[in-house]
Amino acid sequence: MRQIFSYWFYPNLGTAPYNHPKVMAALIVCGILIALSFAIVAWRKRIKNPVTKKLSSSWSSSSLWFGIVGIGLAVSRAEGIQFLSMRILWAIWGLLLLAYIGFQMMQFQRRHYTVLERRKVNDVRDQYLPKKKR
């Protein structure tokens, strides 16, 4: 049991160079998240549906912050900064990202709708049909 805790919570993992595959993958994923935040801003400017626009309002800022925090964690691992390069922080970061994505998917499925236009058809026969009694 102690080995499991020391694996996840050990504060001094040593340095991993920037060309290490795990560090490079983390930097690429976090860079994609930051670029995605700017793409979401451009996409939201073109949206006409107000419901979609309201539901996607937090996507860009959260993508930016997840990317910034991930880059901070990757750099702290590469530079050997103690207590910021613990594996448990990466696990928490990943679980929070998955929880946020899951919550946003549930909200989008539950609250998204499209307003359909109603068209009133004027039929000449309507004036001859019986009216509703009051």
mmCIF file of C-alpha atoms in Angstrom:
data_model
loop_
_atom_site.group_PDB
_atom_site.id
_atom_site.type_symbol
_atom_site.label_atom_id
_atom_site.label_comp_id
_atom_site.label_asym_id
_atom_site.label_seq_id
_atom_site.Cartn_x
_atom_site.Cartn_y
_atom_site.Cartn_z
ATOM 1 C CA MET A 1 0.000 0.000 0.000
ATOM 2 C CA ARG A 2 2.860 2.320 0.809
ATOM 3 C CA GLN A 3 4.354 1.749 -2.654
ATOM 4 C CA ILE A 4 1.141 2.907 -4.316
ATOM 5 C CA PHE A 5 1.082 6.122 -2.294
ATOM 6 C CA SER A 6 4.762 6.792 -2.886
ATOM 7 C CA TYR A 7 4.241 6.259 -6.641
ATOM 8 C CA TRP A 8 1.425 8.814 -6.879
ATOM 9 C CA PHE A 9 2.535 11.329 -4.242
ATOM 10 C CA TYR A 10 6.341 11.293 -4.505
ATOM 11 C CA PRO A 11 7.331 14.978 -4.820
ATOM 12 C CA ASN A 12 10.746 14.622 -6.470
ATOM 13 C CA LEU A 13 10.493 12.535 -9.632
ATOM 14 C CA GLY A 14 13.677 13.878 -11.150
ATOM 15 C CA THR A 15 13.834 15.727 -14.401
ATOM 16 C CA ALA A 16 12.592 14.484 -17.721
ATOM 17 C CA PRO A 17 14.037 16.336 -20.722
ATOM 18 C CA TYR A 18 11.742 18.282 -23.011
ATOM 19 C CA ASN A 19 12.333 15.748 -25.788
ATOM 20 C CA HIS A 20 10.974 12.903 -23.632
ATOM 21 C CA PRO A 21 7.896 11.439 -25.396
ATOM 22 C CA LYS A 22 5.560 11.930 -22.424
ATOM 23 C CA VAL A 23 6.552 15.558 -21.931
ATOM 24 C CA MET A 24 6.251 16.244 -25.651
ATOM 25 C CA ALA A 25 2.824 14.576 -25.794
ATOM 26 C CA ALA A 26 1.620 16.612 -22.817
ATOM 27 C CA LEU A 27 2.890 19.868 -24.364
ATOM 28 C CA ILE A 28 1.255 19.035 -27.715
ATOM 29 C CA VAL A 29 -2.105 18.163 -26.117
ATOM 30 C CA CYS A 30 -2.057 21.331 -24.018
ATOM 31 C CA GLY A 31 -1.043 23.419 -27.035
ATOM 32 C CA ILE A 32 -3.976 21.931 -28.952
ATOM 33 C CA LEU A 33 -6.291 22.879 -26.075
ATOM 34 C CA ILE A 34 -5.054 26.482 -26.194
ATOM 35 C CA ALA A 35 -5.433 26.648 -29.990
ATOM 36 C CA LEU A 36 -8.881 25.086 -29.642
ATOM 37 C CA SER A 37 -9.933 27.871 -27.297
ATOM 38 C CA PHE A 38 -9.239 30.473 -29.994
ATOM 39 C CA ALA A 39 -11.015 28.347 -32.611
ATOM 40 C CA ILE A 40 -14.075 28.114 -30.341
ATOM 41 C CA VAL A 41 -14.159 31.906 -30.020
ATOM 42 C CA ALA A 42 -14.150 32.261 -33.828
ATOM 43 C CA TRP A 43 -16.807 29.547 -34.168
ATOM 44 C CA ARG A 44 -19.085 31.178 -31.579
ATOM 45 C CA LYS A 45 -19.030 34.485 -33.480
ATOM 46 C CA ARG A 46 -20.662 32.767 -36.463
ATOM 47 C CA ILE A 47 -23.369 30.915 -34.517
ATOM 48 C CA LYS A 48 -26.911 32.111 -35.111
ATOM 49 C CA ASN A 49 -28.695 29.836 -32.621
ATOM 50 C CA PRO A 50 -28.837 31.625 -29.225
ATOM 51 C CA VAL A 51 -29.258 28.377 -27.280
ATOM 52 C CA THR A 52 -26.080 26.891 -28.725
ATOM 53 C CA LYS A 53 -24.267 30.155 -28.108
ATOM 54 C CA LYS A 54 -25.333 30.211 -24.467
ATOM 55 C CA LEU A 55 -24.454 26.557 -23.842
ATOM 56 C CA SER A 56 -20.999 26.948 -25.390
ATOM 57 C CA SER A 57 -20.100 30.140 -23.534
ATOM 58 C CA SER A 58 -17.652 28.515 -21.097
ATOM 59 C CA TRP A 59 -15.951 26.191 -23.574
ATOM 60 C CA SER A 60 -13.273 28.593 -24.746
ATOM 61 C CA SER A 61 -12.165 29.824 -21.323
ATOM 62 C CA SER A 62 -12.110 26.346 -19.825
ATOM 63 C CA SER A 63 -10.130 24.989 -22.782
ATOM 64 C CA LEU A 64 -7.632 27.817 -22.377
ATOM 65 C CA TRP A 65 -7.249 27.217 -18.641
ATOM 66 C CA PHE A 66 -6.915 23.445 -18.972
ATOM 67 C CA GLY A 67 -4.187 24.053 -21.564
ATOM 68 C CA ILE A 68 -2.335 26.590 -19.408
ATOM 69 C CA VAL A 69 -2.445 24.379 -16.310
ATOM 70 C CA GLY A 70 -1.316 21.364 -18.332
ATOM 71 C CA ILE A 71 1.631 23.286 -19.786
ATOM 72 C CA GLY A 72 2.518 24.403 -16.267
ATOM 73 C CA LEU A 73 2.479 20.814 -15.046
ATOM 74 C CA ALA A 74 4.558 19.611 -18.006
ATOM 75 C CA VAL A 75 7.139 22.363 -17.571
ATOM 76 C CA SER A 76 7.370 21.700 -13.836
ATOM 77 C CA ARG A 77 8.027 18.032 -14.618
ATOM 78 C CA ALA A 78 10.716 18.897 -17.150
ATOM 79 C CA GLU A 79 12.359 21.440 -14.869
ATOM 80 C CA GLY A 80 12.136 19.217 -11.785
ATOM 81 C CA ILE A 81 10.025 21.525 -9.635
ATOM 82 C CA GLN A 82 9.068 19.555 -6.555
ATOM 83 C CA PHE A 83 5.434 19.108 -5.515
ATOM 84 C CA LEU A 84 4.202 20.411 -8.889
ATOM 85 C CA SER A 85 5.527 17.414 -10.781
ATOM 86 C CA MET A 86 3.647 14.804 -8.763
ATOM 87 C CA ARG A 87 1.729 12.192 -10.755
ATOM 88 C CA ILE A 88 -1.415 12.743 -8.691
ATOM 89 C CA LEU A 89 -1.714 16.297 -10.067
ATOM 90 C CA TRP A 90 -1.804 14.889 -13.606
ATOM 91 C CA ALA A 91 -4.445 12.396 -12.506
ATOM 92 C CA ILE A 92 -6.541 15.167 -10.949
ATOM 93 C CA TRP A 93 -6.101 17.318 -14.076
ATOM 94 C CA GLY A 94 -7.233 14.462 -16.326
ATOM 95 C CA LEU A 95 -10.200 13.545 -14.128
ATOM 96 C CA LEU A 96 -11.342 17.168 -13.973
ATOM 97 C CA LEU A 97 -11.058 17.462 -17.753
ATOM 98 C CA LEU A 98 -13.099 14.291 -18.273
ATOM 99 C CA ALA A 99 -15.684 15.411 -15.706
ATOM 100 C CA TYR A 100 -16.021 18.808 -17.398
ATOM 101 C CA ILE A 101 -16.434 17.244 -20.840
ATOM 102 C CA GLY A 102 -19.004 14.761 -19.503
ATOM 103 C CA PHE A 103 -20.967 17.470 -17.713
ATOM 104 C CA GLN A 104 -21.002 19.690 -20.798
ATOM 105 C CA MET A 105 -22.189 16.804 -22.965
ATOM 106 C CA MET A 106 -25.035 16.068 -20.549
ATOM 107 C CA GLN A 107 -26.032 19.739 -20.390
ATOM 108 C CA PHE A 108 -25.914 20.075 -24.165
ATOM 109 C CA GLN A 109 -28.104 17.007 -24.707
ATOM 110 C CA ARG A 110 -30.547 18.049 -22.012
ATOM 111 C CA ARG A 111 -30.904 21.759 -22.726
ATOM 112 C CA HIS A 112 -30.282 22.186 -26.452
ATOM 113 C CA TYR A 113 -33.269 22.823 -28.670
ATOM 114 C CA THR A 114 -34.080 24.608 -31.903
ATOM 115 C CA VAL A 115 -36.860 27.147 -32.207
ATOM 116 C CA LEU A 116 -39.066 26.284 -35.151
ATOM 117 C CA GLU A 117 -41.016 28.953 -36.940
ATOM 118 C CA ARG A 118 -44.774 28.674 -36.850
ATOM 119 C CA ARG A 119 -46.618 29.474 -40.000
ATOM 120 C CA LYS A 120 -50.268 30.295 -39.853
ATOM 121 C CA VAL A 121 -52.147 29.079 -42.844
ATOM 122 C CA ASN A 122 -55.083 31.258 -43.804
ATOM 123 C CA ASP A 123 -57.722 28.944 -45.149
ATOM 124 C CA VAL A 124 -60.813 30.397 -46.746
ATOM 125 C CA ARG A 125 -62.952 27.568 -45.382
ATOM 126 C CA ASP A 126 -62.204 28.518 -41.751
ATOM 127 C CA GLN A 127 -64.813 31.277 -41.718
ATOM 128 C CA TYR A 128 -67.570 28.784 -42.542
ATOM 129 C CA LEU A 129 -66.619 26.160 -39.946
ATOM 130 C CA PRO A 130 -68.319 26.170 -36.529
ATOM 131 C CA LYS A 131 -66.580 28.232 -33.859
ATOM 132 C CA LYS A 132 -65.696 27.145 -30.355
ATOM 133 C CA LYS A 133 -68.440 27.910 -27.828
ATOM 134 C CA ARG A 134 -67.535 30.212 -24.998
#
